[in-house]
Amino acid sequence: MKTIRLEKFGAMLLAGALLILAPLSSYAEPNALQILDRADDKWDLNLKNSTTELELLVYRENELRKTYRMNLKYQDTDHVLAETTYPPRNEGEKMLQAGRRNYWLFLPNINRAVRISESNSLSNSDFSNTDLLSPRLSIEYVPTLIGTEKLGDVETYKLELLAKDESTPYAKIIYWVRKSDFFPLRRDYYTFSQQLLKRLDMKASSPKVSGPDTFVMSSVLERDKKTVIRYLKQTPGPGFPPETFRESSLMKR
Amino acid sequence: MSRQVKTSTHIVMTMGVLTALLAANVRAEPVPDAPDPFGGDDPFSVLGTKDNKPTPDEPQRAARIKMEGSVFLKSVYNDLNQDSRINPGNRVMQLDRQRQIFETRLTLSQHLDEAQKWRWLFKGFASNASYIDQYGMSNQGGRVDELFVDWKGEGWFANLGKRRIVWGHAQGFNPVNVVVPPRDPTNPSRETEGQPMLWVNRTRGAQALDVIATRNYDRNYASDQNRMGIKLSHAAAKSDYALYYFDGARYRDGRAYERMLGGSFSADVYPGVTVYMEAAHFADNYRNYYDTSGASTVKNNVYWQTVAGSTLNLGGKRSIGVEYYRNDQGYSKAERLNYFQAADLQPPGSLATGIARDYKVTWMNRDYLLMRYQDEWRERYTLDVSALVARDRSHLLRAQGNYAITDYFELRIVLLRNQGTRDTEFGNNTVSNALELWLGANF
């Protein structure tokens, strides 16, 4: 009888402890996927259904070599239209993401749209199409929280993202996210041969901005080269008609 | 096993689960990193200390006219092929060895309403030189390439006016591109003059239907007959397909128009690898073929033109492409030899009515292979090299290099080289080698 009571008491004690500690475990620290999603929200949700004017600056040996300006119509991470507005030589070129891994380039001088790869370089910068057009990573990568780290004097979560399959542009991404507000700070991109390929650093240009609006991509392969993307102006909107993000629309407007 | 032991086991297991739950939230200690491969500098230092962001332009108002233009000074040096059986000793065509050409293009467009549904566009071309294109037509110094009004609504699009339109997925040869074919397929820029058309498009989901009514279309741009085209396309996630139909009124001399039925598709088969195919079936063929006596005949039969190709992205803007082109309208080996023998008999200065008009690049053989390499580096230099090899083993090599002096000015060098024996297509091109030097300004 005593034994049974002891059993019941032990079981009740454990159940109570579980009930108390389980919620604590989920609220105390977010898991890797939650951190990733909240970091990506900072970038992705800021752009959602908006028109963004941006400039892409290519530096070599700390000297500005080339400036591009683009107009970005961003519906979601799978539907983006980027039109080059500067320099005049490239004016009217359009890059379209018409769905997951469905990229098109429109060249106005030959009036033709051609299929391109997500790994294609964006205007021959260090950014690939997918780096700029698809900021949300949780769709194609499995995150693991591998620790915390100080980036400068900022406390960050350090995530390791592994590609779900080999069709993704990168095998692995190490992602640093600021602990205080889940602001994305840095990504290191690795090839399938586990070589570090390039690094993306992000910041907000002013405290009023909630998400990143300045991006610097540095390449291991070309050490003297850096590419900067800066958002100049964002105009939120109610959304775009579906045909905006169709290949058949590229030739029309 | 006694109840006490069972209970103890349960307790131990439960404690284990609890410990694991808690341990999952214990922060991992930072692992000391290897030296930073990027040098550890502030990556944002390239931007300087002050915020030098430009003020973005005001949003385009309906009344604002948008202008784009380019001006080119072009020097062309031709090494004429004196042994060409089409133009022996330059006596038939009397081509220039050297030309200085001034070209300008201007595009004006304006949205007519705040919602930007309505727009008009003008695109003009002017040159101080005229030249004879592959159809034997003299291209005068100026032309209106496009002049139209278009409208877009939800799922709908309409155009009225002179406009360029490209059909097909292939990146070199486009058999289905019959609505507004390029004036000169040997011109790699493939800029072309539009046709007056009413074009209505309906897009719904992944499907799109284009209906085109056009006039003044002909192979020699001299007809005023009505033509009509339909394109039905479907865009899937990693591939897309299209079917085409183009037909119209008879020619003025009573011949039926060469009705075209075609199809094309492109697909991403692997990251960075795109494949495409295109095929067109023509109901009539009015091309001249030659017999052993040199007499020309027209064998009015149906024929196919097909293309299969692939492009491979090698990173950045470096890519290679390969394309196979089958033209059933081309000459067989015997027909080609007969043609050249007939060409040997043509009198000087007979281009307007003569056999030289039947010499067209990519029409003299039935099989062609096109290979292309493109690259860009240091934000200023681009290279585009291509080789077109015909079944008769003659070939055309083309290399183009661009240097962007500034955002507005560019230099361009184009080298062309036709090679082959006296019984081959490119061996008989009227120009053996050509050098073009361009200085251009874009604004």
XYZ file of C-alpha atoms in Angstrom:
696
model
C 0.000 0.000 0.000
C 2.797 2.345 0.983
C 4.617 1.406 -2.173
C 1.619 2.254 -4.297
C 1.256 5.617 -2.535
C 4.943 6.272 -3.108
C 4.531 5.438 -6.769
C 1.524 7.708 -7.129
C 3.282 10.506 -5.301
C 6.415 10.134 -7.442
C 4.400 10.050 -10.632
C 2.386 13.115 -9.615
C 5.566 14.950 -8.650
C 7.162 14.184 -11.986
C 4.058 15.075 -13.957
C 3.881 18.386 -12.139
C 7.525 19.051 -12.779
C 7.061 18.275 -16.457
C 4.031 20.527 -16.692
C 5.951 23.375 -15.108
C 9.270 22.906 -16.898
C 8.078 22.039 -20.383
C 6.548 25.462 -21.060
C 9.553 27.107 -19.481
C 11.817 25.234 -21.837
C 9.957 26.571 -24.858
C 9.740 30.165 -23.651
C 13.174 30.459 -22.123
C 15.012 30.143 -25.391
C 13.586 29.921 -28.894
C 14.634 26.970 -30.971
C 16.734 27.188 -34.121
C 13.790 27.334 -36.513
C 12.094 30.066 -34.510
C 15.297 32.118 -34.475
C 15.707 31.643 -38.235
C 12.115 32.563 -38.997
C 12.181 35.648 -36.806
C 15.464 36.790 -38.355
C 14.145 36.232 -41.868
C 10.950 38.097 -40.967
C 13.073 41.184 -40.370
C 14.142 41.104 -44.007
C 11.289 39.376 -45.792
C 8.261 40.965 -44.106
C 9.712 44.441 -44.505
C 9.755 43.911 -48.250
C 6.460 42.093 -48.584
C 4.106 43.726 -51.109
C 6.363 46.755 -51.402
C 8.257 48.557 -54.111
C 11.858 49.221 -53.140
C 14.385 51.403 -54.866
C 17.882 50.118 -54.247
C 21.396 50.683 -55.398
C 24.044 48.070 -55.927
C 27.609 49.302 -55.513
C 30.588 47.264 -56.652
C 33.862 48.118 -54.906
C 37.382 47.020 -55.715
C 40.223 47.849 -53.361
C 37.824 50.118 -51.464
C 37.186 52.142 -54.645
C 33.670 52.356 -56.052
C 33.829 50.854 -59.549
C 30.244 50.471 -60.617
C 26.818 51.620 -59.520
C 23.547 50.017 -60.491
C 20.117 51.172 -59.458
C 17.114 48.915 -59.425
C 13.452 48.987 -58.727
C 12.335 45.930 -56.779
C 8.725 44.795 -56.751
C 8.556 42.245 -53.966
C 5.423 40.232 -53.305
C 6.936 37.387 -51.309
C 10.067 35.275 -51.240
C 9.000 33.482 -54.448
C 7.681 36.406 -56.501
C 10.024 39.301 -57.180
C 10.617 41.584 -60.154
C 13.793 43.690 -60.295
C 14.183 46.286 -63.040
C 17.484 48.053 -63.668
C 17.111 51.829 -63.930
C 20.804 52.790 -64.010
C 23.293 52.825 -65.745
C 21.718 53.735 -69.104
C 23.491 50.825 -70.807
C 21.528 48.365 -68.670
C 18.327 50.361 -68.315
C 15.218 48.278 -68.805
C 16.832 44.933 -67.987
C 14.509 42.951 -65.769
C 15.059 39.985 -63.547
C 12.038 37.990 -62.511
C 11.498 35.321 -59.930
C 8.241 33.734 -61.005
C 8.150 31.018 -58.341
C 10.505 28.800 -56.415
C 13.674 28.421 -58.512
C 12.047 29.944 -61.564
C 14.200 32.867 -62.694
C 14.060 34.908 -65.906
C 16.125 37.683 -67.399
C 14.631 40.138 -69.887
C 17.024 41.938 -72.235
C 15.309 44.939 -73.833
C 17.754 45.384 -76.714
C 16.830 41.970 -78.120
C 13.310 42.076 -76.672
C 13.667 38.597 -75.252
C 13.262 36.805 -71.936
C 15.630 33.927 -71.165
C 15.608 31.434 -68.363
C 18.471 31.879 -65.910
C 19.762 30.022 -62.896
C 19.286 31.143 -59.322
C 23.051 30.899 -58.963
C 23.581 33.477 -61.729
C 25.342 36.567 -60.505
C 23.230 39.665 -60.108
C 24.747 42.195 -62.511
C 28.063 40.374 -62.113
C 28.248 41.386 -58.467
C 29.020 39.077 -55.539
C 25.285 38.610 -55.028
C 23.576 35.757 -56.801
C 19.956 36.141 -57.829
C 18.766 34.070 -54.919
C 20.776 36.107 -52.370
C 18.804 39.219 -53.158
C 15.478 37.869 -54.340
C 14.912 35.052 -51.818
C 15.897 36.222 -48.347
C 13.882 33.576 -46.464
C 16.057 30.541 -45.780
C 13.852 28.179 -43.766
C 12.256 26.779 -46.928
C 15.459 25.245 -48.232
C 17.663 24.838 -45.165
C 17.452 22.939 -41.891
C 18.685 25.102 -39.000
C 20.595 24.022 -35.910
C 21.508 26.295 -33.032
C 25.223 25.686 -32.562
C 25.772 28.231 -29.842
C 25.978 31.877 -28.999
C 28.766 34.192 -29.956
C 29.811 37.786 -29.622
C 30.013 39.598 -32.924
C 31.981 42.664 -31.965
C 30.242 43.498 -28.712
C 26.850 42.158 -29.775
C 25.462 38.914 -28.346
C 24.282 36.678 -31.175
C 22.759 33.298 -31.815
C 24.899 31.237 -34.143
C 22.925 28.983 -36.472
C 24.138 26.350 -38.846
C 21.832 25.872 -41.831
C 22.228 22.734 -43.905
C 20.700 22.426 -47.361
C 17.754 20.072 -47.585
C 18.974 18.847 -50.976
C 21.774 19.431 -53.448
C 19.745 21.645 -55.733
C 20.136 24.607 -53.372
C 22.814 27.161 -54.216
C 24.783 26.609 -50.985
C 25.481 23.480 -48.958
C 25.748 25.297 -45.653
C 25.152 28.740 -44.225
C 26.381 29.932 -40.837
C 23.996 32.626 -39.658
C 24.527 35.139 -36.834
C 21.346 36.670 -35.397
C 21.294 39.380 -32.723
C 19.842 37.951 -29.510
C 18.076 41.078 -28.351
C 15.725 41.492 -31.314
C 16.523 38.688 -33.799
C 18.085 41.148 -36.235
C 20.084 39.267 -38.904
C 23.719 40.359 -38.810
C 25.854 38.005 -40.841
C 25.762 34.959 -43.094
C 28.710 32.839 -44.237
C 27.996 30.776 -47.334
C 29.699 27.424 -47.978
C 29.941 25.319 -51.122
C 29.137 21.615 -51.329
C 32.864 20.942 -51.002
C 32.621 22.700 -47.603
C 34.661 25.683 -48.778
C 33.763 29.121 -47.465
C 32.597 31.059 -50.506
C 31.393 34.468 -49.361
C 30.050 36.488 -46.459
C 27.029 38.747 -46.184
C 26.962 41.459 -43.504
C 23.750 43.346 -42.782
C 22.786 46.448 -40.866
C 20.041 49.019 -40.535
C 21.074 52.494 -41.617
C 19.074 54.151 -38.838
C 17.335 53.147 -35.605
C 13.997 53.910 -37.258
C 14.477 50.990 -39.625
C 13.383 47.663 -38.189
C 15.025 45.401 -40.761
C 18.305 45.360 -42.629
C 18.609 47.917 -45.422
C 22.349 47.844 -46.046
C 24.066 44.654 -47.175
C 27.737 43.973 -47.887
C 28.774 40.816 -49.696
C 32.458 39.889 -49.559
C 33.916 37.104 -51.636
C 36.716 34.771 -50.644
C 37.589 34.287 -54.300
C 38.025 38.000 -55.057
C 39.418 39.463 -51.873
C 39.646 43.017 -53.202
C 36.004 43.054 -54.222
C 32.928 43.929 -52.189
C 29.365 44.510 -53.284
C 27.012 46.712 -51.318
C 23.247 46.848 -51.648
C 21.416 49.738 -50.063
C 17.694 50.270 -49.982
C 17.005 53.883 -50.865
C 13.263 54.049 -50.604
C 10.438 51.679 -49.767
C 6.857 52.199 -50.789
C 4.465 49.752 -49.164
C 1.540 48.790 -51.294
C -1.578 46.692 -51.300
C 0.098 44.075 -53.487
C 0.604 43.437 -57.152
C -1.552 41.807 -59.818
C -0.496 38.161 -60.303
C 0.591 38.768 -63.908
C 3.343 41.099 -62.650
C 5.382 38.007 -61.823
C 4.819 36.027 -65.011
C 7.396 35.526 -67.722
C 4.816 36.397 -70.367
C 4.550 39.915 -68.917
C 8.223 40.753 -69.327
C 7.935 41.643 -72.995
C 4.860 43.777 -72.502
C 5.984 46.310 -69.911
C 10.693 -7.158 -11.390
C 9.223 -5.682 -8.210
C 6.987 -2.662 -8.221
C 9.638 -0.650 -6.407
C 12.226 -1.352 -9.074
C 9.700 -0.462 -11.817
C 8.917 2.768 -10.037
C 12.585 3.594 -9.664
C 13.103 2.872 -13.348
C 10.218 5.177 -14.272
C 11.623 7.898 -12.071
C 15.121 7.557 -13.542
C 13.748 7.623 -17.105
C 11.578 10.597 -16.389
C 14.461 12.434 -14.774
C 16.504 11.608 -17.851
C 13.868 13.139 -20.119
C 13.701 16.214 -17.911
C 17.460 16.552 -17.924
C 17.516 16.265 -21.716
C 14.782 18.917 -22.021
C 16.704 21.294 -19.834
C 20.056 20.514 -21.407
C 18.666 21.450 -24.795
C 18.335 24.986 -23.538
C 21.737 25.248 -21.972
C 23.823 27.554 -24.108
C 26.653 25.945 -25.885
C 29.934 27.536 -25.031
C 31.373 29.526 -27.917
C 34.013 27.610 -29.785
C 37.152 29.634 -30.453
C 37.115 30.559 -34.120
C 39.844 30.207 -36.657
C 41.313 33.493 -37.951
C 38.716 35.467 -39.899
C 39.274 34.701 -43.592
C 37.880 38.163 -44.460
C 40.460 39.988 -42.403
C 38.126 41.082 -39.616
C 37.734 44.620 -40.940
C 34.461 46.479 -40.694
C 32.718 45.392 -43.893
C 30.743 48.646 -44.011
C 33.866 50.792 -44.038
C 33.804 50.877 -47.854
C 30.789 53.149 -47.620
C 32.763 55.822 -45.812
C 31.735 57.598 -42.674
C 28.989 59.856 -43.976
C 25.667 58.664 -45.252
C 25.947 59.561 -48.902
C 22.769 57.918 -50.075
C 21.375 59.612 -53.145
C 17.886 60.988 -52.979
C 15.728 58.603 -54.950
C 13.832 60.038 -57.849
C 10.288 61.106 -57.356
C 7.783 58.486 -58.446
C 6.969 58.809 -62.120
C 3.963 60.908 -62.701
C 1.641 60.211 -65.546
C 2.692 63.339 -67.385
C 6.405 62.652 -67.295
C 8.020 61.513 -70.537
C 10.753 58.942 -70.142
C 13.620 59.148 -72.608
C 16.375 56.689 -73.459
C 18.832 56.988 -76.274
C 22.117 55.895 -77.712
C 24.533 57.269 -80.261
C 27.141 55.176 -82.018
C 30.076 56.018 -84.233
C 31.028 52.908 -86.117
C 33.943 52.152 -88.417
C 33.633 49.011 -90.510
C 36.589 47.491 -92.343
C 35.779 44.669 -94.730
C 38.236 42.243 -96.202
C 36.209 41.417 -99.294
C 36.217 37.853 -100.537
C 37.418 38.273 -104.111
C 36.981 34.546 -104.719
C 33.343 34.496 -103.632
C 31.264 32.913 -106.361
C 28.362 35.104 -105.232
C 30.320 38.334 -105.718
C 33.470 37.492 -107.717
C 35.934 40.345 -107.726
C 33.208 42.457 -106.054
C 31.628 42.927 -109.495
C 28.061 41.925 -108.572
C 27.415 43.780 -105.307
C 30.156 46.417 -105.387
C 30.523 46.453 -101.629
C 32.494 49.074 -99.713
C 35.765 48.057 -98.122
C 35.427 50.647 -95.462
C 32.501 52.588 -94.033
C 32.077 55.192 -91.353
C 28.597 54.982 -89.903
C 26.803 57.219 -87.450
C 23.773 55.618 -85.772
C 21.377 56.905 -83.204
C 18.421 55.373 -81.408
C 15.842 57.178 -79.360
C 13.041 55.799 -77.200
C 10.327 57.982 -75.719
C 7.521 56.652 -73.564
C 4.886 58.040 -71.263
C 2.231 56.639 -68.993
C -1.081 58.325 -69.612
C -2.724 57.744 -66.241
C -1.741 57.580 -62.588
C -2.484 53.864 -62.417
C -0.039 53.362 -65.312
C -2.442 51.212 -67.259
C -2.125 53.230 -70.457
C 1.160 54.011 -72.148
C 2.512 55.176 -75.481
C 6.005 54.432 -76.800
C 8.106 55.596 -79.724
C 11.382 54.016 -80.760
C 13.268 55.412 -83.717
C 16.473 54.607 -85.519
C 18.534 56.873 -87.736
C 21.771 56.314 -89.610
C 23.835 58.223 -92.127
C 24.256 55.021 -94.135
C 21.995 52.623 -95.909
C 22.858 49.008 -96.461
C 21.528 46.024 -98.339
C 20.146 43.427 -95.965
C 19.981 39.693 -96.588
C 16.663 40.061 -98.380
C 18.244 42.402 -100.878
C 16.335 45.336 -99.438
C 17.986 48.671 -99.027
C 17.703 49.864 -95.441
C 17.374 53.596 -95.550
C 18.908 56.001 -93.106
C 15.985 56.280 -90.736
C 12.977 54.324 -89.602
C 10.384 54.077 -86.891
C 11.019 50.794 -85.104
C 8.090 51.044 -82.712
C 5.158 53.368 -82.239
C 2.266 52.037 -80.193
C -0.236 52.519 -77.434
C -0.762 49.706 -74.971
C -3.033 49.019 -72.025
C -2.841 46.522 -69.200
C -5.623 45.466 -66.876
C -6.007 42.597 -64.475
C -5.219 39.521 -66.551
C -5.526 41.455 -69.809
C -3.134 43.281 -72.098
C -3.724 45.028 -75.415
C -1.477 46.779 -77.919
C -2.249 48.835 -80.990
C 0.518 50.087 -83.240
C 3.903 49.195 -84.643
C 5.711 46.930 -82.222
C 8.454 44.325 -81.903
C 7.543 40.924 -80.566
C 9.647 37.784 -80.222
C 8.263 34.272 -80.333
C 10.206 31.212 -79.239
C 12.515 29.916 -76.547
C 15.692 29.242 -78.518
C 18.540 31.675 -78.001
C 20.226 31.547 -81.406
C 17.784 30.560 -84.122
C 14.045 31.042 -83.758
C 12.050 29.215 -86.440
C 8.737 30.159 -84.792
C 9.625 33.851 -84.661
C 7.638 34.766 -87.772
C 5.469 37.665 -86.582
C 8.323 40.163 -86.562
C 11.434 38.296 -87.655
C 14.775 40.087 -87.460
C 15.687 42.111 -90.484
C 19.119 40.623 -90.505
C 19.706 37.399 -88.547
C 23.439 37.790 -89.118
C 23.281 40.896 -86.965
C 23.776 39.556 -83.446
C 21.998 42.447 -81.775
C 18.877 41.246 -83.603
C 17.301 44.616 -83.173
C 14.545 44.794 -85.656
C 11.746 46.906 -86.971
C 8.306 46.253 -85.578
C 5.105 45.536 -87.455
C 1.772 47.295 -87.114
C -0.391 45.006 -85.030
C -3.330 44.608 -82.745
C -2.134 42.297 -79.979
C -4.432 41.069 -77.232
C -3.226 38.887 -74.382
C -5.253 37.078 -71.748
C -3.360 35.568 -68.834
C -5.038 33.305 -66.327
C -2.991 31.382 -63.802
C -0.145 29.651 -65.575
C -1.799 29.900 -68.997
C -1.574 32.764 -71.449
C -3.252 33.292 -74.796
C -1.928 35.816 -77.312
C -3.899 36.796 -80.394
C -2.200 38.996 -82.981
C -3.623 40.637 -86.086
C -0.945 42.296 -88.186
C -0.477 43.864 -91.594
C 2.387 44.624 -93.892
C 4.208 41.451 -92.973
C 6.246 39.679 -95.600
C 9.628 38.112 -95.976
C 10.669 41.172 -97.938
C 8.701 43.695 -95.842
C 6.873 44.853 -98.953
C 3.473 43.254 -98.575
C 0.321 44.865 -97.338
C -1.587 41.673 -96.601
C -3.377 40.746 -93.389
C -1.772 38.148 -91.157
C -2.978 36.572 -87.925
C -1.228 34.678 -85.153
C -2.139 32.777 -81.991
C 0.159 31.708 -79.203
C -0.907 29.507 -76.304
C 1.608 29.151 -73.492
C 1.841 27.419 -70.163
C 4.411 28.276 -67.508
C 5.176 25.552 -64.979
C 7.595 25.849 -62.068
C 10.745 24.713 -63.819
C 9.624 24.491 -67.421
C 7.341 26.244 -69.847
C 5.772 25.415 -73.154
C 4.148 27.273 -76.017
C 2.234 26.457 -79.191
C 2.122 28.843 -82.140
C 0.019 29.357 -85.244
C 0.548 32.034 -87.875
C -1.271 32.423 -91.189
C -2.850 35.038 -93.382
C -4.039 36.262 -96.745
C -2.477 35.092 -99.980
C 0.330 37.027 -101.581
C -0.648 39.470 -104.300
C 0.516 37.053 -106.962
C -1.934 34.450 -105.668
C 0.493 32.212 -103.756
C -0.740 30.928 -100.431
C 1.013 32.255 -97.377
C 3.479 29.821 -95.721
C 1.268 28.882 -92.771
C 3.344 28.104 -89.673
C 2.518 25.697 -86.871
C 5.072 25.476 -84.124
C 5.950 24.650 -80.580
C 8.726 25.399 -78.129
C 9.740 24.732 -74.543
C 12.511 25.488 -72.096
C 13.341 23.840 -68.790
C 15.810 23.984 -65.932
C 17.118 20.448 -65.752
C 19.847 21.105 -63.170
C 20.990 24.216 -61.305
C 22.591 26.423 -63.931
C 21.620 24.210 -66.864
C 18.785 25.189 -69.176
C 17.642 23.166 -72.164
C 15.266 24.312 -74.881
C 13.708 23.088 -78.097
C 11.770 24.741 -80.858
C 10.139 23.411 -83.995
C 8.168 25.039 -86.794
C 6.256 23.423 -89.621
C 5.698 25.522 -92.755
C 2.963 24.640 -95.232
C 4.683 26.099 -98.308
C 8.202 26.667 -99.564
C 8.868 29.168 -102.339
C 12.611 29.051 -102.280
C 14.609 28.632 -105.503
C 16.479 25.360 -105.949
C 18.907 24.716 -108.798
C 19.454 21.751 -111.090
C 22.654 20.712 -112.855
C 21.894 22.980 -115.816
C 21.654 25.998 -113.514
C 17.900 26.388 -113.971
C 15.977 27.322 -110.841
C 12.902 25.486 -109.686
C 10.515 25.949 -106.768
C 9.580 22.715 -105.049
C 6.590 23.847 -103.107
C 6.529 21.289 -100.337
C 6.088 21.453 -96.603
C 9.224 21.721 -94.512
C 10.381 21.824 -90.885
C 12.866 23.979 -89.025
C 13.937 22.662 -85.620
C 16.287 23.804 -82.873
C 17.628 22.095 -79.758
C 20.069 23.711 -77.395
C 21.350 24.193 -73.902
C 23.051 26.878 -71.855
C 25.296 26.276 -68.887
C 26.010 28.984 -66.342
C 29.572 28.753 -65.074
C 29.172 31.303 -62.309
C 28.858 35.058 -62.465
C 28.060 36.109 -66.000
C 30.191 33.376 -67.524
C 28.176 30.980 -69.611
C 28.489 28.623 -72.527
C 25.785 27.615 -74.922
C 25.395 25.109 -77.695
C 22.575 24.932 -80.220
C 21.790 22.613 -83.103
C 19.698 23.998 -85.950
C 18.045 21.885 -88.623
C 16.687 23.735 -91.626
C 14.899 21.458 -94.092
C 14.584 24.404 -96.447
C 18.368 24.503 -96.822
C 20.250 23.046 -99.772
C 21.471 19.493 -99.931
C 25.097 19.062 -100.941
C 24.118 18.541 -104.596
C 21.748 21.530 -104.601
C 24.442 23.713 -103.080
C 26.982 22.727 -105.754
C 24.391 23.357 -108.462
C 23.665 26.764 -106.969
C 27.329 27.794 -106.962
C 27.734 26.591 -110.546
C 24.729 28.705 -111.507
C 26.233 31.634 -109.605
C 29.397 31.328 -111.697
C 27.288 32.264 -114.741
C 25.695 35.428 -113.345
C 26.510 38.667 -115.143
C 28.119 41.569 -113.262
C 25.825 44.018 -111.469
C 22.903 41.609 -111.451
C 22.071 41.627 -107.759
C 18.559 43.030 -108.030
C 17.283 40.161 -110.135
C 20.112 37.755 -109.869
C 21.075 34.558 -108.188
C 23.014 36.332 -105.448
C 19.671 37.081 -103.787
C 19.306 33.354 -103.053
C 22.496 33.339 -101.008
C 21.366 33.626 -97.395
C 23.377 32.754 -94.338
C 21.954 29.657 -92.595
C 19.947 28.781 -95.710
C 22.720 27.125 -97.706
C 22.957 24.000 -95.542
C 20.471 21.901 -93.632
C 22.441 21.438 -90.412
C 24.220 23.973 -88.247
C 25.915 23.935 -84.876
C 26.234 27.150 -82.892
C 28.573 27.405 -79.916
C 28.822 30.467 -77.738
C 30.876 31.668 -74.788
C 30.079 34.812 -72.795
C 31.926 36.377 -69.909
C 32.192 39.628 -68.010
C 34.863 40.706 -65.580
C 36.019 43.675 -63.541
C 32.663 45.406 -64.175
C 34.002 46.906 -67.406
C 34.867 44.160 -69.863
C 32.557 41.777 -71.640
C 33.407 39.102 -74.155
C 31.097 37.237 -76.485
C 32.624 34.604 -78.765
C 30.587 32.402 -81.058
C 31.242 29.851 -83.761
C 28.644 28.771 -86.301
C 29.607 25.592 -88.116
C 27.659 24.397 -91.148
C 27.247 20.823 -92.382
C 29.653 21.600 -95.260
C 32.334 22.283 -92.593
C 32.600 25.950 -93.385
C 32.211 28.240 -90.408
C 31.659 31.756 -89.179
C 33.616 32.947 -86.152
C 32.541 36.062 -84.312
C 34.198 37.742 -81.352
C 32.880 40.842 -79.646
C 34.558 42.703 -76.819
C 33.038 45.631 -74.938
C 34.786 48.069 -72.668
C 32.658 50.354 -70.512
C 34.621 53.578 -70.323
C 32.059 55.064 -67.974
C 28.422 54.387 -67.155
C 27.543 56.304 -70.303
C 30.311 55.585 -72.828
C 31.501 52.300 -74.226
C 33.926 50.934 -76.787
C 33.150 47.849 -78.797
C 35.279 45.737 -81.109
C 33.728 43.092 -83.331
C 35.710 40.604 -85.404
C 34.080 38.398 -88.023
C 35.766 35.611 -89.899
C 34.157 33.470 -92.617
C 36.086 30.382 -93.594
C 35.548 27.509 -95.985
C 36.324 26.158 -99.432
C 34.882 27.529 -102.689
C 32.046 24.967 -102.566
C 30.856 25.918 -99.110
C 28.492 28.442 -97.571
C 30.839 30.587 -95.517
C 33.685 30.081 -97.979
C 31.556 32.051 -100.440
C 30.452 34.818 -98.105
C 31.106 38.144 -99.745
C 33.296 39.210 -96.813
C 36.158 37.021 -95.596
C 36.984 39.075 -92.536
C 35.466 42.163 -90.993
C 36.485 44.472 -88.198
C 34.009 46.849 -86.567
C 35.057 49.535 -84.099
C 32.303 51.214 -82.120
C 32.270 54.187 -79.834
C 28.896 54.561 -78.209
C 27.107 56.797 -75.751
C 23.982 55.832 -73.842
C 21.838 58.393 -72.097
